[in-house]
XYZ file of C-alpha atoms in Angstrom:
432
model
C 0.082 -0.244 0.184
C 1.093 3.408 -0.811
C 0.887 6.660 1.662
C -1.640 9.096 0.304
C -3.217 12.873 1.765
C -5.873 11.898 4.228
C -7.529 15.426 3.525
C -10.147 15.601 0.426
C -8.186 15.863 -2.906
C -10.489 19.023 -3.684
C -8.178 20.542 -0.856
C -4.819 19.773 -2.352
C -2.625 22.657 -3.868
C -1.472 21.724 -7.611
C 1.709 20.543 -6.347
C 0.283 18.009 -3.821
C -1.833 16.693 -6.967
C 1.374 16.419 -9.046
C 3.212 14.515 -5.902
C 0.182 12.426 -5.482
C -0.233 11.244 -8.924
C 3.292 10.359 -8.891
C 3.340 8.695 -6.084
C 0.050 6.475 -7.501
C 1.147 6.058 -10.886
C 4.716 4.318 -9.592
C 2.558 1.856 -7.482
C 0.827 1.373 -10.793
C 3.762 0.499 -12.988
C 5.175 -1.760 -9.978
C 1.705 -3.420 -10.123
C 1.838 -3.751 -14.100
C 5.578 -5.070 -13.921
C 4.539 -7.911 -11.721
C 2.248 -9.646 -15.252
C -0.740 -11.004 -13.329
C -3.990 -10.991 -14.612
C -6.890 -10.338 -11.716
C -10.443 -10.541 -12.948
C -13.371 -8.804 -10.989
C -15.574 -8.077 -13.917
C -18.301 -10.966 -13.652
C -20.392 -11.800 -10.864
C -19.575 -15.727 -10.898
C -19.256 -18.369 -7.865
C -16.082 -19.122 -6.367
C -14.670 -22.758 -6.875
C -15.396 -22.814 -3.037
C -18.945 -22.360 -3.746
C -19.495 -24.611 -6.695
C -18.038 -27.076 -4.185
C -20.386 -26.796 -1.758
C -23.137 -28.932 -4.473
C -20.746 -31.591 -5.616
C -22.902 -34.175 -3.668
C -25.352 -33.772 -6.656
C -22.299 -35.515 -8.486
C -23.809 -39.119 -6.958
C -27.510 -38.045 -7.668
C -30.234 -38.759 -8.190
C -30.614 -41.983 -6.414
C -33.672 -42.844 -8.567
C -35.443 -42.319 -12.163
C -38.770 -41.810 -10.841
C -40.107 -38.980 -8.920
C -42.806 -38.882 -6.409
C -45.732 -39.549 -7.867
C -43.651 -42.418 -10.031
C -42.706 -41.096 -13.650
C -39.947 -41.743 -15.165
C -37.523 -38.257 -15.263
C -35.634 -40.026 -17.731
C -38.510 -39.311 -20.361
C -40.689 -37.046 -21.920
C -43.133 -34.606 -20.378
C -43.376 -32.374 -17.508
C -43.154 -29.401 -19.077
C -43.886 -26.911 -15.699
C -40.844 -28.784 -13.863
C -40.862 -31.875 -10.855
C -44.117 -30.680 -9.030
C -41.897 -31.606 -5.377
C -39.215 -28.855 -6.767
C -41.565 -26.055 -7.920
C -43.170 -26.812 -4.220
C -39.614 -25.861 -2.568
C -39.383 -23.234 -4.315
C -42.470 -21.977 -4.052
C -41.942 -20.912 -0.404
C -38.867 -19.548 -1.029
C -40.155 -16.982 -3.420
C -43.654 -16.453 -1.651
C -45.912 -18.300 -4.677
C -48.171 -20.427 -5.301
C -46.837 -23.626 -6.699
C -48.838 -23.654 -9.537
C -47.731 -20.485 -10.294
C -44.327 -21.554 -10.464
C -42.318 -23.120 -13.744
C -39.223 -24.967 -13.153
C -37.451 -24.997 -16.133
C -33.846 -25.242 -17.316
C -30.650 -23.736 -16.208
C -30.908 -20.408 -17.481
C -33.678 -17.797 -16.062
C -32.115 -15.339 -18.800
C -33.419 -17.473 -21.107
C -37.017 -17.599 -19.698
C -36.846 -13.749 -19.752
C -35.899 -13.765 -23.608
C -38.472 -16.304 -24.208
C -41.767 -13.756 -22.812
C -40.081 -11.254 -24.408
C -39.920 -13.369 -27.665
C -43.495 -14.373 -27.020
C -44.738 -10.933 -26.038
C -43.446 -9.419 -29.339
C -45.034 -12.449 -31.743
C -48.300 -13.483 -29.475
C -48.796 -10.813 -26.962
C -49.608 -11.472 -23.619
C -52.971 -12.504 -21.610
C -54.257 -9.211 -21.255
C -52.360 -7.807 -24.266
C -54.764 -6.040 -27.320
C -52.137 -7.313 -29.980
C -48.755 -8.479 -30.254
C -45.946 -6.046 -29.231
C -44.796 -6.417 -32.689
C -47.529 -4.533 -33.831
C -47.174 -1.409 -32.341
C -45.149 1.466 -33.668
C -42.469 1.344 -31.035
C -41.577 -0.519 -27.832
C -40.287 0.944 -24.605
C -38.849 -0.601 -21.603
C -38.468 1.465 -18.193
C -34.670 0.811 -17.023
C -33.673 1.929 -13.419
C -29.916 2.393 -13.474
C -27.414 1.639 -12.537
C -28.688 -1.871 -13.517
C -28.079 -5.018 -15.157
C -26.098 -4.780 -18.663
C -27.678 -8.090 -19.800
C -31.074 -7.033 -19.152
C -30.383 -3.829 -21.663
C -28.580 -6.079 -24.384
C -31.485 -8.430 -24.227
C -33.762 -5.271 -24.945
C -31.547 -3.426 -27.547
C -30.864 -7.065 -29.329
C -34.608 -7.365 -29.748
C -35.482 -3.744 -30.693
C -36.889 -2.688 -27.733
C -36.393 1.092 -26.495
C -34.812 1.715 -23.328
C -35.716 4.906 -20.798
C -33.861 5.088 -17.647
C -35.037 6.445 -14.198
C -32.958 6.438 -10.911
C -32.240 3.253 -8.915
C -32.254 4.842 -5.096
C -31.693 2.164 -1.791
C -35.383 1.728 -1.919
C -36.240 1.260 -5.572
C -36.574 2.533 -8.475
C -38.051 5.959 -8.463
C -41.762 5.080 -8.230
C -42.982 8.762 -9.181
C -40.994 9.169 -12.224
C -41.764 4.989 -13.290
C -45.792 6.007 -12.809
C -45.451 9.457 -14.886
C -43.381 7.731 -17.500
C -45.456 4.587 -18.069
C -49.071 6.348 -17.501
C -48.092 9.050 -20.353
C -47.025 6.649 -22.870
C -48.756 3.697 -24.445
C -45.461 2.373 -25.811
C -43.897 1.814 -22.851
C -45.343 -1.795 -22.229
C -42.755 -2.840 -19.235
C -39.671 -2.261 -16.493
C -37.012 -4.481 -15.110
C -36.793 -4.455 -11.152
C -34.166 -6.531 -9.653
C -35.843 -6.223 -6.093
C -33.451 -7.798 -3.717
C -30.227 -6.686 -3.556
C -29.876 -5.515 -7.026
C -26.852 -5.823 -9.509
C -25.017 -3.976 -9.208
C -26.414 -1.141 -6.155
C -27.410 -3.770 -3.584
C -30.961 -1.846 -3.202
C -33.841 -4.028 -1.652
C -36.810 -2.848 -3.490
C -39.815 -2.205 -0.283
C -42.981 -2.644 0.308
C -43.898 0.693 -0.532
C -42.492 1.470 -3.477
C -43.902 -2.210 -5.078
C -47.137 -1.715 -3.947
C -47.207 1.347 -6.047
C -45.776 -0.133 -9.083
C -48.681 -2.772 -8.653
C -51.176 -0.481 -8.167
C -49.996 2.385 -10.704
C -52.268 3.160 -13.909
C -50.449 2.550 -16.823
C -51.325 3.477 -20.461
C -50.461 -0.090 -21.676
C -53.155 -2.273 -20.554
C -50.456 -4.718 -20.590
C -48.094 -2.993 -18.936
C -45.226 -5.908 -17.115
C -43.147 -5.949 -14.568
C -39.693 -8.052 -15.092
C -39.298 -8.998 -11.209
C -35.560 -10.382 -11.560
C -35.535 -11.911 -8.195
C -32.307 -13.203 -9.249
C -30.209 -12.514 -5.708
C -33.410 -13.302 -3.187
C -31.534 -16.088 -1.072
C -27.864 -14.682 -1.233
C -27.973 -12.991 1.927
C -24.743 -11.882 3.401
C -25.905 -11.106 6.964
C -28.125 -12.984 9.360
C -30.518 -10.145 8.820
C -32.376 -11.194 5.880
C -33.729 -9.013 3.471
C -37.276 -10.513 2.092
C -38.756 -9.519 -1.136
C -42.004 -7.714 -1.573
C -44.781 -10.463 -3.106
C -45.161 -8.606 -6.151
C -47.409 -10.825 -7.716
C -49.927 -10.951 -4.849
C -49.839 -7.187 -4.918
C -50.034 -6.815 -8.365
C -53.155 -9.095 -8.000
C -54.791 -7.505 -5.133
C -54.234 -4.202 -7.096
C -56.350 -5.364 -9.643
C -53.660 -6.333 -12.496
C -52.677 -9.567 -12.001
C -50.755 -10.078 -15.105
C -48.548 -7.081 -14.454
C -45.791 -9.321 -13.143
C -43.337 -11.978 -14.803
C -40.794 -13.106 -11.154
C -37.745 -14.858 -12.264
C -35.272 -17.282 -10.541
C -32.849 -19.511 -10.804
C -30.027 -21.909 -8.864
C -26.924 -20.461 -10.875
C -25.076 -19.196 -7.785
C -26.745 -21.842 -5.277
C -25.859 -25.133 -6.961
C -23.819 -24.949 -10.215
C -24.288 -21.952 -12.675
C -23.779 -24.233 -15.430
C -26.016 -26.770 -14.340
C -28.791 -25.080 -12.365
C -32.578 -25.077 -12.576
C -34.213 -21.447 -13.457
C -38.220 -20.651 -12.507
C -40.754 -17.870 -13.698
C -43.593 -17.364 -11.900
C -46.361 -15.105 -12.718
C -50.570 -15.375 -13.014
C -51.562 -18.908 -13.330
C -53.159 -17.663 -16.684
C -50.388 -16.219 -17.487
C -48.095 -19.412 -16.828
C -50.817 -21.307 -19.366
C -50.068 -18.819 -21.810
C -46.221 -18.792 -21.404
C -46.149 -22.924 -21.319
C -48.185 -22.948 -24.561
C -45.863 -21.132 -26.588
C -42.987 -23.258 -24.838
C -44.492 -26.488 -25.982
C -44.183 -25.912 -29.496
C -40.520 -25.767 -29.246
C -39.874 -28.364 -25.889
C -40.910 -31.725 -24.728
C -39.996 -30.886 -21.250
C -36.717 -29.801 -19.296
C -34.151 -31.464 -17.755
C -36.013 -33.414 -15.049
C -33.211 -35.540 -14.022
C -31.247 -32.568 -12.715
C -34.346 -31.082 -11.266
C -34.462 -34.482 -9.399
C -31.274 -33.645 -8.308
C -31.710 -30.517 -6.473
C -34.796 -32.099 -4.773
C -32.787 -34.775 -3.306
C -29.657 -32.183 -2.657
C -32.067 -30.108 -0.266
C -35.092 -31.852 0.499
C -37.083 -29.101 1.330
C -36.578 -25.343 1.415
C -35.184 -25.399 4.806
C -32.136 -27.077 2.853
C -32.180 -24.611 0.714
C -31.866 -21.796 3.584
C -28.923 -23.748 5.090
C -26.980 -24.410 1.812
C -27.369 -20.681 1.088
C -25.682 -19.445 4.920
C -22.681 -21.839 3.717
C -22.347 -19.463 0.869
C -22.587 -16.350 2.954
C -19.558 -18.153 5.192
C -17.294 -18.182 2.204
C -18.080 -14.299 0.104
C -19.256 -12.229 3.128
C -15.117 -12.531 4.157
C -14.903 -10.890 0.502
C -17.353 -8.190 0.985
C -15.754 -7.293 3.827
C -12.362 -6.988 2.231
C -13.334 -4.619 -0.707
C -14.988 -1.998 2.136
C -11.807 -2.545 4.251
C -9.267 -1.585 1.418
C -11.683 1.260 -0.014
C -11.963 2.546 3.239
C -8.214 2.633 4.062
C -7.566 3.941 0.405
C -10.123 6.130 -0.828
C -12.130 7.138 2.807
C -12.138 10.718 3.500
C -10.832 11.754 0.154
C -13.823 12.775 -1.775
C -13.283 11.264 -4.635
C -15.418 7.677 -4.348
C -18.508 6.403 -2.783
C -19.399 2.651 -2.628
C -21.932 0.939 -1.018
C -22.166 -2.099 1.706
C -24.232 -4.390 0.312
C -26.218 -7.103 2.892
C -26.741 -9.456 -0.137
C -25.917 -10.184 -3.650
C -23.088 -10.058 -5.557
C -21.788 -6.603 -6.398
C -20.553 -3.318 -5.057
C -21.299 -0.344 -6.836
C -18.205 2.060 -7.116
C -19.157 5.913 -8.499
C -15.986 7.861 -9.167
C -15.931 11.541 -9.679
C -17.433 12.183 -12.476
C -15.718 11.562 -15.647
C -13.169 9.657 -14.884
C -14.338 6.049 -14.735
C -13.550 5.216 -18.103
C -9.819 6.373 -17.132
C -10.287 4.152 -13.928
C -11.221 0.990 -15.818
C -8.641 2.017 -19.034
C -5.797 2.149 -15.900
C -6.806 -1.059 -14.745
C -6.512 -2.804 -17.680
C -2.570 -1.460 -18.314
C -1.618 -3.031 -14.377
C -3.530 -6.155 -15.408
C -6.985 -5.830 -13.958
C -10.077 -6.836 -15.744
C -13.150 -4.606 -14.272
C -16.793 -4.657 -15.904
C -16.586 -1.415 -18.815
C -17.339 2.291 -17.489
C -21.255 2.594 -18.426
C -21.749 -1.369 -18.438
C -24.574 -0.710 -15.993
C -26.177 1.690 -18.529
C -28.489 0.965 -21.479
C -25.962 1.093 -24.644
C -23.466 1.085 -22.006
C -23.287 5.154 -22.043
C -23.307 6.320 -18.342
C -23.588 9.849 -19.055
C -21.514 10.924 -15.923
C -18.594 8.376 -17.103
C -18.728 7.952 -12.552
C -20.146 3.964 -12.101
C -18.243 1.008 -11.788
C -19.319 -2.491 -10.895
C -17.667 -4.590 -8.827
C -17.844 -8.522 -8.308
C -15.559 -9.698 -5.340
C -16.866 -13.565 -5.189
C -14.606 -15.320 -7.571
C -11.285 -14.821 -6.737
C -9.198 -16.073 -3.973
C -8.913 -13.245 -0.844
C -5.184 -12.642 -2.001
C -5.954 -12.007 -5.352
C -8.829 -9.834 -4.561
C -6.984 -7.680 -2.042
C -4.353 -7.144 -4.596
C -7.469 -6.430 -7.387
C -8.947 -3.824 -4.376
C -5.518 -2.117 -4.628
C -4.879 -1.785 -7.939
C -8.512 -0.288 -8.028
C -8.169 2.412 -5.486
C -4.713 3.375 -7.000
C -6.463 3.588 -10.132
C -9.220 5.510 -8.675
C -6.596 8.045 -7.104
C -4.335 8.819 -10.540
C -8.100 9.622 -12.331
C -8.623 11.834 -9.710
C -5.634 13.697 -9.463
C -5.379 13.949 -13.208
C -8.988 15.571 -13.123
C -8.593 17.926 -10.034
C -5.390 18.585 -11.098
C -6.597 20.238 -14.684
C -9.096 21.743 -12.806
C -7.017 23.532 -10.820
C -4.675 24.275 -13.543
C -7.414 25.987 -15.465
């Protein structure tokens, strides 16, 4: 670690800023000279987390489900009832509202969007593709793959700010209530990617009840991190499907979740939940292109977990592995950047990311400097539609995958790069 000023950088003289930049550039050069390759770009489970599920390698122990159906054969489009019961309890829905599918919830999201474009929903006057345009509301910072999916399908995007209690609901209501082309929105309700925000019951209730110009407005409720707690105080997602039903909009929410970060990312189970009518709509179209999911893998998960409490116990083991990593990110950033007025970051209580905001106009420079030092960061702007952060301030950090020693080195490098970029910018401003 390099020595640095404990005063806000904006208070430093041009000479002090120059000295600070030179010190950090030497540290940057030393890191680059090591030739090490570090990566905190994606929210992947570590090998130690994947090892937690290795008992599944010897499962399932049987070839039939509890009803005596051979899971090796065709059929069962909605997934094994026993697995749906386990995750219905965890996701606060009824089993008949839940579909258990393949390993990717993102694939389910794409399927729903494509079906909406081609056929319209159960409450649509026409297929979405027959509208003049289709627009989605995107809380930012948000999940880059959500935005990439919309872009790929030609769906336009409008942004709203993401706060600690969820998206700016007043702005959402204004946009959705005034423009019939606005057909839906993304929400990551629990430990949001990347901010760690938790949608409050009040915000969820307003989203459920608001009047929209489009009669078939959809909330894509991506509950990817509902069970990924880092502390003993476990956040509970709002029961959005029930809230929408009670508000007279039973088909508004489509929820998604998966075990991709619970068991194995490449061999988990994804889930979709909505009203029973909309679940039937989804299965009707899915059945034209599928003869059923991997029920052998689903039975493997049933045997491995046993029940919902088995999932909860498993997730506590995950937290034991990754919570210290989040603490280490905070420790390094606090020691290196705390009080300097050049960066802010969250201290999430769950999920997979740390949201780092640096001085406006410097995020791209930080990412470029990190690359020169052998550290791969998520591209600046990735948490915004089309990869364009208007303030060039946001960087997503994913601390779960690297071992602790590499994570510490990566965060030290991040801090060094933030300081260099800040000193450069402030030094230019001072000269002007």
